[in-house]
Short mmCIF file of C-alpha atoms in Angstrom, two decimals:
data_model
loop_
_atom_site.label_atom_id
_atom_site.label_comp_id
_atom_site.label_asym_id
_atom_site.label_seq_id
_atom_site.Cartn_x
_atom_site.Cartn_y
_atom_site.Cartn_z
CA MET A 1 0.00 0.00 0.00
CA ILE A 2 2.82 2.33 0.92
CA ALA A 3 4.64 1.52 -2.32
CA SER A 4 1.55 2.19 -4.44
CA GLU A 5 1.03 5.53 -2.71
CA PHE A 6 4.68 6.40 -3.38
CA VAL A 7 4.36 5.51 -7.06
CA LEU A 8 1.11 7.48 -7.37
CA GLY A 9 2.71 10.49 -5.72
CA LEU A 10 5.77 10.26 -7.99
CA VAL A 11 3.63 10.03 -11.14
CA LEU A 12 1.52 12.96 -10.01
CA ARG A 13 4.63 15.01 -9.25
CA LEU A 14 6.11 14.27 -12.69
CA PHE A 15 2.79 15.18 -14.35
CA LEU A 16 2.64 18.48 -12.52
CA GLN A 17 6.27 19.28 -13.31
CA ALA A 18 5.49 18.76 -16.99
CA HIS A 19 2.49 21.05 -16.58
CA VAL A 20 4.55 23.93 -15.22
CA SER A 21 7.24 23.54 -17.88
CA ALA A 22 4.55 24.05 -20.51
CA GLY A 23 2.71 26.94 -18.90
CA GLY A 24 4.89 28.44 -16.19
CA PHE A 25 5.59 32.15 -15.76
CA GLY A 26 9.26 32.88 -15.28
CA LEU A 27 9.08 36.21 -13.48
CA PHE A 28 8.28 35.04 -9.99
CA SER A 29 10.25 33.73 -7.04
CA SER A 30 9.51 30.44 -5.33
CA ASP A 31 6.93 31.83 -2.89
CA LYS A 32 4.81 33.19 -5.79
CA VAL A 33 4.88 30.05 -7.97
CA GLY A 34 5.05 26.42 -6.89
CA TYR A 35 7.40 24.24 -8.91
CA VAL A 36 4.39 22.11 -9.82
CA GLY A 37 2.61 24.85 -11.78
CA PHE A 38 0.55 26.23 -8.92
CA ARG A 39 0.92 30.00 -9.15
CA PHE A 40 -0.77 33.34 -8.91
CA ALA A 41 -1.61 35.34 -12.03
CA SER A 42 1.29 37.44 -13.28
CA TYR A 43 0.28 40.69 -11.59
CA ILE A 44 -0.57 39.25 -8.16
CA ASP A 45 2.61 39.96 -6.25
CA ASP A 46 4.22 41.55 -3.23
CA TYR A 47 3.37 45.26 -2.73
CA MET A 48 0.24 45.11 -4.87
CA VAL A 49 -2.90 47.16 -4.28
CA LEU A 50 -6.26 45.39 -4.43
CA GLN A 51 -9.50 47.24 -5.05
CA ARG A 52 -11.24 48.38 -1.87
CA GLU A 53 -14.92 48.28 -0.96
CA PRO A 54 -17.63 48.31 -2.18
CA ALA A 55 -16.15 45.94 -4.76
CA GLY A 56 -14.50 42.64 -3.97
CA ALA A 57 -10.95 42.03 -5.20
CA VAL A 58 -10.42 39.09 -7.54
CA ILE A 59 -7.55 36.69 -6.80
CA TRP A 60 -6.78 34.10 -9.42
CA GLY A 61 -4.05 31.85 -10.74
CA TYR A 62 -3.13 28.47 -12.17
CA GLY A 63 -3.15 25.01 -10.67
CA THR A 64 -3.88 21.35 -11.19
CA PRO A 65 -7.37 20.51 -12.49
CA ARG A 66 -9.80 19.36 -9.78
CA ALA A 67 -7.46 20.37 -6.96
CA THR A 68 -8.88 22.48 -4.14
CA VAL A 69 -7.53 26.00 -3.60
CA THR A 70 -8.01 27.95 -0.39
CA VAL A 71 -7.14 31.65 -0.31
CA THR A 72 -6.54 33.21 3.09
CA LEU A 73 -6.21 36.90 3.86
CA CYS A 74 -4.06 37.57 6.93
CA ARG A 75 -3.31 40.65 9.02
CA ASP A 76 -0.41 40.44 11.47
CA GLN A 77 -0.29 36.68 10.81
CA GLU A 78 -3.92 36.28 11.86
CA PRO A 79 -6.41 34.93 9.30
CA ILE A 80 -9.32 37.31 8.75
CA MET A 81 -10.92 35.75 5.65
CA LYS A 82 -10.90 32.44 3.80
CA LYS A 83 -12.27 31.64 0.34
CA GLY A 84 -12.25 28.21 -1.31
CA THR A 85 -12.61 27.00 -4.91
CA ARG A 86 -11.56 24.24 -7.27
CA VAL A 87 -9.16 24.39 -10.18
CA LYS A 88 -11.04 24.24 -13.48
CA ASP A 89 -10.15 21.96 -16.38
CA SER A 90 -8.58 25.07 -17.96
CA ASN A 91 -5.99 24.95 -15.13
CA THR A 92 -7.26 28.24 -13.64
CA TRP A 93 -8.81 29.04 -10.27
CA THR A 94 -10.52 32.22 -9.08
CA VAL A 95 -11.89 33.61 -5.82
CA VAL A 96 -13.54 36.93 -5.03
CA LEU A 97 -12.63 38.40 -1.66
CA ASP A 98 -15.20 40.10 0.51
CA PRO A 99 -15.12 43.90 0.18
CA MET A 100 -12.38 45.44 2.33
CA LYS A 101 -11.87 48.91 3.74
CA PRO A 102 -8.78 50.75 2.46
CA GLY A 103 -5.54 50.07 4.31
CA GLY A 104 -3.09 47.32 5.12
CA PRO A 105 -0.61 45.71 4.98
CA TYR A 106 -2.02 42.22 4.51
CA GLU A 107 -0.69 38.86 3.39
CA VAL A 108 -2.50 36.80 0.78
CA MET A 109 -1.90 33.05 1.04
CA ALA A 110 -3.14 30.46 -1.45
CA GLN A 111 -2.97 26.73 -0.74
CA GLN A 112 -3.60 23.98 -3.30
CA THR A 113 -4.62 20.55 -2.06
CA LEU A 114 -4.77 17.43 -4.23
CA GLY A 115 -4.99 14.22 -2.28
CA ARG A 116 -2.25 14.43 0.32
CA ILE A 117 -0.16 16.96 -1.58
CA ASN A 118 -0.30 20.60 -0.54
CA PHE A 119 1.42 23.64 -2.01
CA THR A 120 1.32 27.13 -0.57
CA LEU A 121 1.93 30.55 -2.16
CA ARG A 122 2.22 33.89 -0.38
CA VAL A 123 2.36 37.54 -1.32
CA HIS A 124 3.27 40.15 1.26
CA ASP A 125 2.67 43.84 1.99
CA VAL A 126 -0.66 43.94 0.16
CA LEU A 127 -2.80 47.07 0.47
CA PHE A 128 -6.45 47.77 -0.31
CA GLY A 129 -7.26 51.02 -2.09
CA ASP A 130 -8.24 52.20 -5.55
CA VAL A 131 -6.70 50.61 -8.65
CA TRP A 132 -6.31 52.65 -11.85
CA LEU A 133 -5.10 51.41 -15.24
CA CYS A 134 -3.16 53.88 -17.41
CA SER A 135 -2.77 53.24 -21.14
CA GLY A 136 -2.02 54.88 -24.48
CA GLN A 137 0.98 55.82 -26.57
CA SER A 138 4.18 57.81 -26.04
CA ASN A 139 2.76 60.72 -24.05
CA MET A 140 1.50 58.17 -21.53
CA LYS A 141 4.78 56.27 -21.82
CA MET A 142 7.01 59.26 -20.92
CA THR A 143 8.71 58.79 -17.55
CA VAL A 144 9.19 61.22 -14.68
CA SER A 145 12.81 61.76 -15.78
CA GLN A 146 11.44 63.45 -18.94
CA VAL A 147 9.11 66.00 -17.36
CA PHE A 148 9.66 69.55 -16.11
CA ASN A 149 11.42 69.65 -12.73
CA ALA A 150 12.35 65.99 -13.09
CA THR A 151 14.92 66.05 -10.28
CA GLY A 152 12.44 67.46 -7.80
CA GLU A 153 9.69 65.08 -8.88
CA LEU A 154 11.95 62.02 -8.64
CA SER A 155 12.94 62.93 -5.09
CA ASN A 156 9.32 63.35 -3.99
CA THR A 157 8.46 59.74 -3.19
CA ALA A 158 8.87 59.34 0.58
CA ALA A 159 5.35 60.53 1.36
CA TYR A 160 3.80 58.29 -1.30
CA GLN A 161 4.85 54.78 -0.30
CA SER A 162 1.19 53.72 -0.33
CA VAL A 163 0.98 54.59 -4.04
CA ARG A 164 2.16 51.34 -5.65
CA ILE A 165 3.16 50.99 -9.29
CA LEU A 166 3.38 48.25 -11.93
CA SER A 167 4.44 48.52 -15.57
CA VAL A 168 3.43 46.00 -18.25
CA SER A 169 6.05 44.99 -20.81
CA SER A 170 5.61 46.05 -24.43
CA THR A 171 4.38 42.86 -26.05
CA GLN A 172 1.95 42.00 -28.81
CA ALA A 173 -0.05 38.91 -29.70
CA GLN A 174 -2.28 37.72 -32.52
CA GLN A 175 -4.78 36.13 -30.12
CA GLU A 176 -6.18 37.21 -26.76
CA LEU A 177 -3.82 36.11 -23.99
CA GLU A 178 -5.13 34.84 -20.68
CA ASP A 179 -2.24 36.27 -18.66
CA LEU A 180 0.57 38.77 -19.22
CA ALA A 181 3.64 37.41 -20.97
CA LYS A 182 5.85 39.52 -18.69
CA VAL A 183 6.08 42.81 -16.84
CA ASP A 184 8.81 45.44 -16.91
CA LEU A 185 8.23 46.54 -13.33
CA ARG A 186 6.58 44.26 -10.81
CA TRP A 187 4.39 45.83 -8.13
CA SER A 188 6.72 48.20 -6.32
CA LYS A 189 6.91 51.09 -3.94
CA PRO A 190 7.92 54.25 -5.82
CA THR A 191 11.59 55.19 -5.96
CA SER A 192 13.59 57.66 -8.02
CA LYS A 193 15.03 54.68 -9.90
CA ASN A 194 11.81 52.97 -10.97
CA LEU A 195 10.08 56.29 -11.76
CA GLY A 196 12.98 57.65 -13.80
CA HIS A 197 14.22 54.54 -15.52
CA GLY A 198 15.32 56.12 -18.82
CA ASN A 199 13.11 57.62 -21.52
CA PHE A 200 9.78 56.03 -22.47
CA THR A 201 10.49 52.97 -20.30
CA TYR A 202 9.01 51.50 -17.12
CA MET A 203 6.60 53.78 -15.29
CA SER A 204 4.40 56.46 -16.86
CA ALA A 205 4.82 60.02 -15.54
CA VAL A 206 1.17 60.93 -16.20
CA CYS A 207 0.05 57.78 -14.41
CA TRP A 208 2.31 58.37 -11.41
CA LEU A 209 1.48 62.07 -11.06
CA PHE A 210 -2.24 61.34 -11.43
CA GLY A 211 -2.01 58.77 -8.65
CA ARG A 212 -0.02 61.13 -6.46
CA PHE A 213 -2.63 63.88 -6.83
CA LEU A 214 -5.36 61.36 -6.02
CA TYR A 215 -3.52 60.17 -2.93
CA ASP A 216 -3.20 63.76 -1.68
CA THR A 217 -7.00 63.92 -1.74
CA LEU A 218 -7.98 60.36 -0.76
CA ARG A 219 -5.27 59.67 1.84
CA TYR A 220 -5.52 55.93 1.30
CA PRO A 221 -3.61 53.51 -1.00
CA VAL A 222 -3.67 53.88 -4.77
CA GLY A 223 -2.53 51.20 -7.23
CA LEU A 224 -1.31 52.25 -10.68
CA LEU A 225 -0.78 49.93 -13.65
CA SER A 226 0.92 51.37 -16.72
CA SER A 227 0.33 49.55 -20.01
CA SER A 228 1.43 51.73 -22.95
CA TRP A 229 3.42 51.62 -26.19
CA SER A 230 4.80 54.59 -28.11
CA GLY A 231 3.58 55.41 -31.60
CA THR A 232 0.54 53.13 -31.54
CA PRO A 233 -2.91 53.77 -33.08
CA ILE A 234 -6.15 52.97 -31.35
CA GLU A 235 -6.69 49.97 -33.63
CA ALA A 236 -3.90 48.08 -31.82
CA TRP A 237 -5.60 48.66 -28.44
CA SER A 238 -9.09 47.69 -29.58
CA SER A 239 -10.70 44.26 -29.69
CA ARG A 240 -11.61 42.83 -33.07
CA ARG A 241 -15.32 43.03 -32.25
CA SER A 242 -15.20 46.76 -31.54
CA LEU A 243 -13.20 47.46 -34.71
CA GLU A 244 -15.64 45.42 -36.79
CA ALA A 245 -18.54 47.35 -35.25
CA CYS A 246 -16.98 50.59 -36.53
CA GLY A 247 -16.22 49.18 -39.97
CA VAL A 248 -12.47 49.74 -39.63
CA PRO A 249 -10.67 48.51 -42.76
CA ARG A 250 -7.94 45.95 -42.35
CA SER A 251 -5.33 48.35 -43.73
CA GLY A 252 -5.03 51.98 -42.69
CA SER A 253 -6.72 54.65 -44.78
CA MET A 254 -3.58 56.85 -44.92
CA PRO A 255 0.09 56.62 -44.08
CA SER A 256 1.19 58.24 -40.82
CA ASP A 257 4.64 59.34 -39.75
CA LEU A 258 3.37 59.27 -36.16
CA LYS A 259 2.70 55.52 -36.23
CA ILE A 260 6.00 53.89 -35.26
CA GLY A 261 4.74 51.13 -32.96
CA PRO A 262 2.57 48.10 -33.69
CA SER A 263 -0.53 49.01 -35.67
CA ALA A 264 -2.08 45.65 -36.54
CA HIS A 265 -5.60 45.19 -35.29
CA SER A 266 -5.94 44.18 -31.62
CA VAL A 267 -2.33 43.08 -31.03
CA LEU A 268 -1.89 45.24 -27.90
CA TRP A 269 -5.41 44.60 -26.69
CA ASN A 270 -4.60 40.90 -26.92
CA ALA A 271 -1.29 41.06 -25.05
CA MET A 272 -1.41 44.10 -22.76
CA ILE A 273 -5.07 44.74 -21.83
CA HIS A 274 -7.07 41.52 -22.13
CA PRO A 275 -4.79 39.66 -19.66
CA LEU A 276 -5.75 42.22 -16.99
CA ARG A 277 -9.50 41.73 -17.42
CA ASN A 278 -9.98 39.70 -14.21
CA MET A 279 -8.60 42.51 -12.08
CA THR A 280 -11.06 44.63 -10.12
CA LEU A 281 -10.49 48.24 -11.20
CA LYS A 282 -11.63 51.65 -10.03
CA GLY A 283 -11.05 53.28 -13.44
CA VAL A 284 -8.86 53.96 -16.46
CA ILE A 285 -6.97 56.97 -17.82
CA TRP A 286 -5.94 57.15 -21.49
CA TYR A 287 -3.53 59.35 -23.48
CA GLN A 288 -3.54 58.43 -27.18
CA GLY A 289 -4.56 59.79 -30.57
CA GLU A 290 -1.49 61.27 -32.23
CA SER A 291 -0.99 58.12 -34.31
CA ASN A 292 -4.54 58.41 -35.64
CA VAL A 293 -4.21 61.97 -36.95
CA ASN A 294 -3.57 60.52 -40.41
CA PHE A 295 -4.68 56.95 -39.77
CA ASN A 296 -8.40 56.16 -39.82
CA ARG A 297 -8.96 59.62 -38.38
CA ASP A 298 -12.57 59.89 -39.56
CA LEU A 299 -13.45 56.70 -37.67
CA TYR A 300 -12.03 57.85 -34.33
CA ASN A 301 -15.41 59.22 -33.22
CA CYS A 302 -16.56 55.58 -33.36
CA THR A 303 -13.42 53.63 -32.41
CA PHE A 304 -12.72 55.59 -29.24
CA PRO A 305 -16.23 55.45 -27.70
CA LEU A 306 -16.44 51.76 -28.61
CA LEU A 307 -13.02 51.05 -27.11
CA ILE A 308 -14.27 52.55 -23.85
CA ASP A 309 -17.49 50.55 -23.91
CA ASP A 310 -15.71 47.32 -24.84
CA TRP A 311 -13.07 47.69 -22.13
CA ARG A 312 -15.82 48.36 -19.60
CA GLN A 313 -17.77 45.27 -20.56
CA THR A 314 -14.66 43.08 -20.62
CA PHE A 315 -13.40 44.16 -17.20
CA HIS A 316 -16.90 43.90 -15.71
CA ASP A 317 -17.30 40.35 -17.00
CA GLY A 318 -13.73 39.30 -16.22
CA SER A 319 -14.00 40.45 -12.61
CA GLN A 320 -17.29 38.60 -12.15
CA GLY A 321 -19.13 41.90 -11.92
CA GLN A 322 -16.82 43.49 -9.35
CA THR A 323 -15.51 46.20 -11.69
CA GLU A 324 -18.34 48.64 -12.35
CA ARG A 325 -19.98 48.22 -15.76
CA LEU A 326 -19.58 51.96 -16.42
CA PHE A 327 -16.35 52.51 -14.54
CA PRO A 328 -14.87 56.04 -14.82
CA PHE A 329 -12.74 56.54 -17.93
CA GLY A 330 -10.58 59.64 -18.27
CA PHE A 331 -8.52 60.81 -21.22
CA VAL A 332 -6.27 63.65 -22.37
CA GLN A 333 -7.46 65.81 -25.24
CA LEU A 334 -4.35 66.16 -27.37
CA SER A 335 -1.91 69.00 -26.90
CA SER A 336 -0.35 71.09 -29.67
CA TYR A 337 2.62 70.19 -31.77
CA LEU A 338 4.43 71.55 -34.78
CA SER A 339 3.52 69.64 -37.91
CA GLY A 340 3.50 69.72 -41.66
CA GLU A 341 0.67 71.10 -43.76
CA ALA A 342 -0.77 67.60 -44.18
CA LEU A 343 -1.70 67.52 -40.49
CA HIS A 344 -3.10 71.04 -40.35
CA ASP A 345 -6.74 70.01 -39.98
CA GLY A 346 -6.10 66.49 -38.72
CA LEU A 347 -5.13 67.38 -35.17
CA PRO A 348 -8.18 69.61 -34.51
CA GLN A 349 -10.41 66.88 -35.94
CA ILE A 350 -8.92 64.21 -33.67
CA ARG A 351 -9.43 66.48 -30.66
CA TRP A 352 -13.08 66.81 -31.68
CA HIS A 353 -13.49 63.09 -32.35
CA GLN A 354 -12.04 62.33 -28.91
CA THR A 355 -15.34 63.69 -27.55
CA ALA A 356 -17.45 61.75 -30.08
CA ASP A 357 -18.01 65.12 -31.79
CA PHE A 358 -19.75 66.69 -28.79
CA GLY A 359 -16.86 68.90 -27.65
CA TYR A 360 -17.36 67.89 -24.03
CA VAL A 361 -17.72 64.84 -21.80
CA PRO A 362 -19.56 63.12 -20.34
CA ASN A 363 -22.10 62.97 -23.16
CA GLN A 364 -24.71 60.58 -24.56
CA ARG A 365 -22.14 58.41 -26.34
CA MET A 366 -19.48 58.63 -23.65
CA PRO A 367 -21.14 58.40 -20.23
CA ASN A 368 -19.08 58.63 -17.04
CA THR A 369 -16.01 59.93 -18.86
CA PHE A 370 -13.80 62.89 -18.04
CA MET A 371 -11.30 64.86 -20.11
CA ALA A 372 -8.16 66.86 -19.43
CA ALA A 373 -7.80 69.50 -22.14
CA ALA A 374 -4.13 70.02 -23.01
CA VAL A 375 -4.52 72.41 -25.95
CA ASP A 376 -2.61 75.11 -24.01
CA LEU A 377 0.25 72.89 -22.80
CA CYS A 378 2.44 73.12 -25.90
CA ASP A 379 6.21 72.76 -25.61
CA ARG A 380 8.04 74.24 -28.57
CA ASN A 381 11.48 73.38 -27.17
CA SER A 382 10.87 69.87 -25.87
CA PRO A 383 14.04 67.76 -26.40
CA PHE A 384 11.69 64.87 -27.22
CA GLY A 385 9.94 66.82 -29.99
CA SER A 386 7.03 69.21 -29.62
CA ILE A 387 4.66 66.25 -29.84
CA HIS A 388 5.92 65.29 -26.37
CA PRO A 389 5.33 68.30 -24.10
CA ARG A 390 7.09 68.06 -20.76
CA ASP A 391 4.41 69.56 -18.52
CA LYS A 392 2.82 66.31 -17.40
CA GLN A 393 2.07 67.74 -13.96
CA THR A 394 -0.72 69.96 -15.29
CA VAL A 395 -2.06 67.12 -17.43
CA ALA A 396 -2.21 64.84 -14.39
CA TYR A 397 -3.73 67.58 -12.23
CA ARG A 398 -6.53 68.19 -14.73
CA LEU A 399 -7.15 64.45 -15.01
CA HIS A 400 -7.37 64.09 -11.25
CA LEU A 401 -9.98 66.87 -11.12
CA GLY A 402 -12.12 64.85 -13.51
CA ALA A 403 -11.62 61.71 -11.46
CA ARG A 404 -12.58 63.50 -8.25
CA ALA A 405 -15.78 64.73 -9.90
CA LEU A 406 -16.82 61.61 -11.82
CA ALA A 407 -15.32 58.76 -9.78
CA TYR A 408 -15.61 60.23 -6.30
CA GLY A 409 -18.62 62.51 -6.58
CA GLU A 410 -17.01 65.78 -5.57
CA LYS A 411 -18.71 69.00 -6.58
CA LEU A 412 -15.98 70.77 -8.49
CA ILE A 413 -15.20 72.19 -11.93
CA PHE A 414 -13.21 69.75 -14.05
CA GLN A 415 -13.63 71.14 -17.57
CA GLY A 416 -13.14 74.56 -19.12
CA PRO A 417 -16.01 76.73 -20.39
CA LEU A 418 -18.06 75.97 -23.51
CA PRO A 419 -20.80 78.22 -24.94
CA GLN A 420 -24.33 77.02 -24.24
CA LYS A 421 -25.89 79.52 -26.65
CA ILE A 422 -24.64 81.17 -29.85
CA GLU A 423 -26.80 84.08 -30.91
CA LEU A 424 -26.53 86.34 -33.93
CA LEU A 425 -27.28 89.93 -32.97
CA ALA A 426 -29.22 91.23 -35.97
CA ASP A 427 -27.70 94.16 -37.86
CA THR A 428 -24.84 94.61 -35.39
CA GLY A 429 -22.21 92.45 -37.02
CA LEU A 430 -21.78 90.66 -33.68
CA LEU A 431 -22.12 87.05 -32.63
CA ASN A 432 -22.90 86.70 -28.93
CA LEU A 433 -21.74 83.62 -26.97
CA THR A 434 -23.27 82.77 -23.60
CA TYR A 435 -21.25 80.40 -21.42
CA SER A 436 -22.51 78.07 -18.73
CA GLN A 437 -19.54 78.93 -16.52
CA PRO A 438 -17.85 82.19 -15.54
CA ILE A 439 -15.07 82.95 -18.03
CA GLU A 440 -11.76 84.70 -17.77
CA VAL A 441 -10.62 86.44 -20.93
CA GLN A 442 -6.88 86.21 -20.47
CA ARG A 443 -6.19 88.12 -23.66
CA ARG A 444 -8.00 89.21 -26.80
CA ASP A 445 -7.29 87.18 -29.90
CA ASP A 446 -8.33 88.12 -33.43
CA LYS A 447 -7.86 84.71 -35.03
CA ILE A 448 -8.68 81.91 -32.56
CA PHE A 449 -12.43 82.18 -33.29
CA GLU A 450 -13.48 81.61 -36.92
CA VAL A 451 -16.85 81.94 -38.60
CA SER A 452 -17.91 79.89 -41.60
CA CYS A 453 -19.27 82.37 -44.15
CA CYS A 454 -21.43 80.76 -46.84
CA SER A 455 -22.88 81.81 -50.16
CA ASP A 456 -24.28 79.57 -52.91
CA HIS A 457 -23.10 76.43 -51.08
CA GLN A 458 -19.55 77.78 -50.92
CA CYS A 459 -18.20 78.33 -47.39
CA THR A 460 -15.03 80.02 -46.18
CA TRP A 461 -13.63 80.21 -42.66
CA LEU A 462 -12.88 83.80 -41.67
CA PRO A 463 -11.44 85.25 -38.43
CA ALA A 464 -14.00 86.46 -35.88
CA PRO A 465 -12.11 88.84 -33.56
CA MET A 466 -13.05 88.96 -29.89
CA ASP A 467 -15.00 92.11 -29.02
CA THR A 468 -16.74 92.89 -25.72
CA PHE A 469 -17.15 90.41 -22.87
CA SER A 470 -18.65 90.00 -19.41
CA THR A 471 -18.59 87.32 -16.73
CA GLN A 472 -20.40 84.74 -18.87
CA THR A 473 -20.76 86.33 -22.32
CA LEU A 474 -18.42 87.10 -25.17
CA ALA A 475 -19.19 89.00 -28.38
CA LEU A 476 -17.36 88.29 -31.63
CA ASN A 477 -17.02 90.69 -34.54
CA ILE A 478 -18.13 88.95 -37.73
CA THR A 479 -18.35 91.97 -40.01
CA SER A 480 -15.83 90.29 -42.30
CA CYS A 481 -18.58 87.85 -43.26
CA HIS A 482 -20.48 89.48 -46.15
CA ASP A 483 -22.72 86.48 -46.63
CA THR A 484 -24.50 84.05 -44.26
CA PRO A 485 -22.64 82.95 -41.09
CA ALA A 486 -23.26 79.22 -40.83
CA ALA A 487 -20.91 77.90 -38.15
CA LEU A 488 -18.39 78.93 -35.53
CA ARG A 489 -15.24 77.21 -34.34
CA TYR A 490 -12.67 77.87 -31.62
CA ALA A 491 -8.99 76.82 -31.35
CA TRP A 492 -9.32 74.79 -34.55
CA THR A 493 -5.60 74.67 -35.39
CA PRO A 494 -2.75 72.37 -34.40
CA TRP A 495 -1.21 75.18 -32.30
CA PRO A 496 -3.93 77.55 -31.05
CA CYS A 497 -1.83 79.40 -28.45
CA GLU A 498 1.45 79.45 -26.59
CA TYR A 499 2.01 77.73 -23.25
CA LYS A 500 -0.92 78.50 -20.90
CA GLN A 501 -1.73 81.58 -23.00
CA CYS A 502 -5.00 80.65 -24.67
CA PRO A 503 -7.57 83.48 -24.57
CA LEU A 504 -10.31 81.78 -22.55
CA TYR A 505 -10.19 79.98 -19.20
CA HIS A 506 -12.58 79.22 -16.42
CA LEU A 507 -12.60 82.16 -14.04
CA THR A 508 -11.15 80.38 -11.00
CA SER A 509 -9.99 76.89 -11.98
CA THR A 510 -7.34 77.78 -14.63
CA LEU A 511 -8.95 75.24 -16.98
CA PRO A 512 -8.81 76.25 -20.65
CA ALA A 513 -11.83 76.46 -22.90
CA PRO A 514 -11.65 73.35 -25.10
CA PRO A 515 -11.86 73.51 -28.90
CA PHE A 516 -15.32 73.33 -30.44
CA ILE A 517 -17.20 73.67 -33.71
CA ALA A 518 -20.92 74.48 -33.75
CA PRO A 519 -23.61 75.59 -36.19
CA ILE A 520 -25.11 79.07 -36.02
CA THR A 521 -28.77 78.18 -36.01
CA ASN A 522 -30.51 81.54 -35.97
CA PRO A 523 -29.34 83.66 -38.92
CA SER A 524 -32.31 85.00 -40.84
CA PRO A 525 -32.44 84.15 -44.56
CA GLY A 526 -31.95 87.78 -45.51
CA TYR A 527 -29.06 88.41 -43.08
CA HIS A 528 -26.29 90.73 -44.26
CA SER A 529 -23.47 92.12 -42.18
CA ARG A 530 -23.15 95.80 -41.41
CA THR A 531 -20.14 95.94 -43.73
CA ALA A 532 -22.15 94.42 -46.55
CA LYS A 533 -24.74 97.15 -46.15
#
């Protein structure tokens, strides 16, 4: 009997060793992965942050089919919660922890039992807080060493040891992966080294600064995952189903000199987003769009809203309903950069399409979203090219305002002023704009507003100089339009103003008025300007 048990145990051990050699994950030390293939998912590791209440955090990993797995949450070596499950035939196991208040540290222990054989895994110094995923292209990829005041920012980590960071490796795949192939930076406490690890490598500056601003407000742990790749279009980050829903052609509609990373459909979604789907998240921030200025640009008002909706559904389903179905999704409206004539109208159009052609968020097609306008954060002398402005602090600050409003329910202003009414003042040659917020006219500008002047189905954009203004109104001089004024647009150029010198801001929040284009709906058929008379 003893001999048969020994043989059975030896066979089982050899089987399990073969299993791990086929599917093991080489990043983790012996207490994170058993040598028999029992392991946590790639991103479950020491120093991680798990999502706090009211959601339950998802813990999952790999094991031997039909084995029992017990996950124990411990505080000061005392068990405070146990959850049990069985390993599926797919070799995966999953448990959902009960909702936890923010704080820590905790230890997460997982034990696999199959017959008389037990294996135990542990991860230490685990915190509960809010988990945010940060994704996009190079402006999200820029590190703290590349931003203004880099030395000061890199030294400012001691007070933020409860803001934990993880960076996903740049990998691509033709099919959806179940788990990450590898990570560049495992869950870590912030240091000057891992925040400033070269250019466009490791941890995102926007992500880190956003999390730091959030922590200053929340005063409890924040987990930040960076998953970005420079020079990548939205098609690479989108699932095949969302691209098909928008009718995106298999090949790009135009060449783009801003598309230097992978551009094939879904390859980064497959490798860098889908493997995270089981994680319980608080929200996402996104900084991307430059590579679509000349690449399927006219579809961006479909591909971006559908990316948001598809990510939301995927993370909701993957986390067994723990991640909110309409979790908060923030993004950066693109900044200015110097470009050739071919991109002259492309950048303003992408900015507009980022809002699904509404000019603001949240809106009907993009619920529970928030936007950081960056149109005034240009950087003519950036050593990384003007397309990579160095002021990521203001970007992150504006993003965190949106998160505080949308994700945390604070009553605050998180977006600059937009006109709620455009009215043609008959026979005065003036167009009167009424804003929903108090405005600050920082300077008068004769060119940043333009009016579309139409005659016989021919329309021309002409400057509409700023005239008189009050707390919430602004009059524009449109006497240059000798025909019918049909539409108005604002900041509709790649470079509308110099650094923080756009004409219009919110009166107290220093948030710039975002670009817009809108019809003028009330000109009378017989309208003529004063000049025309």
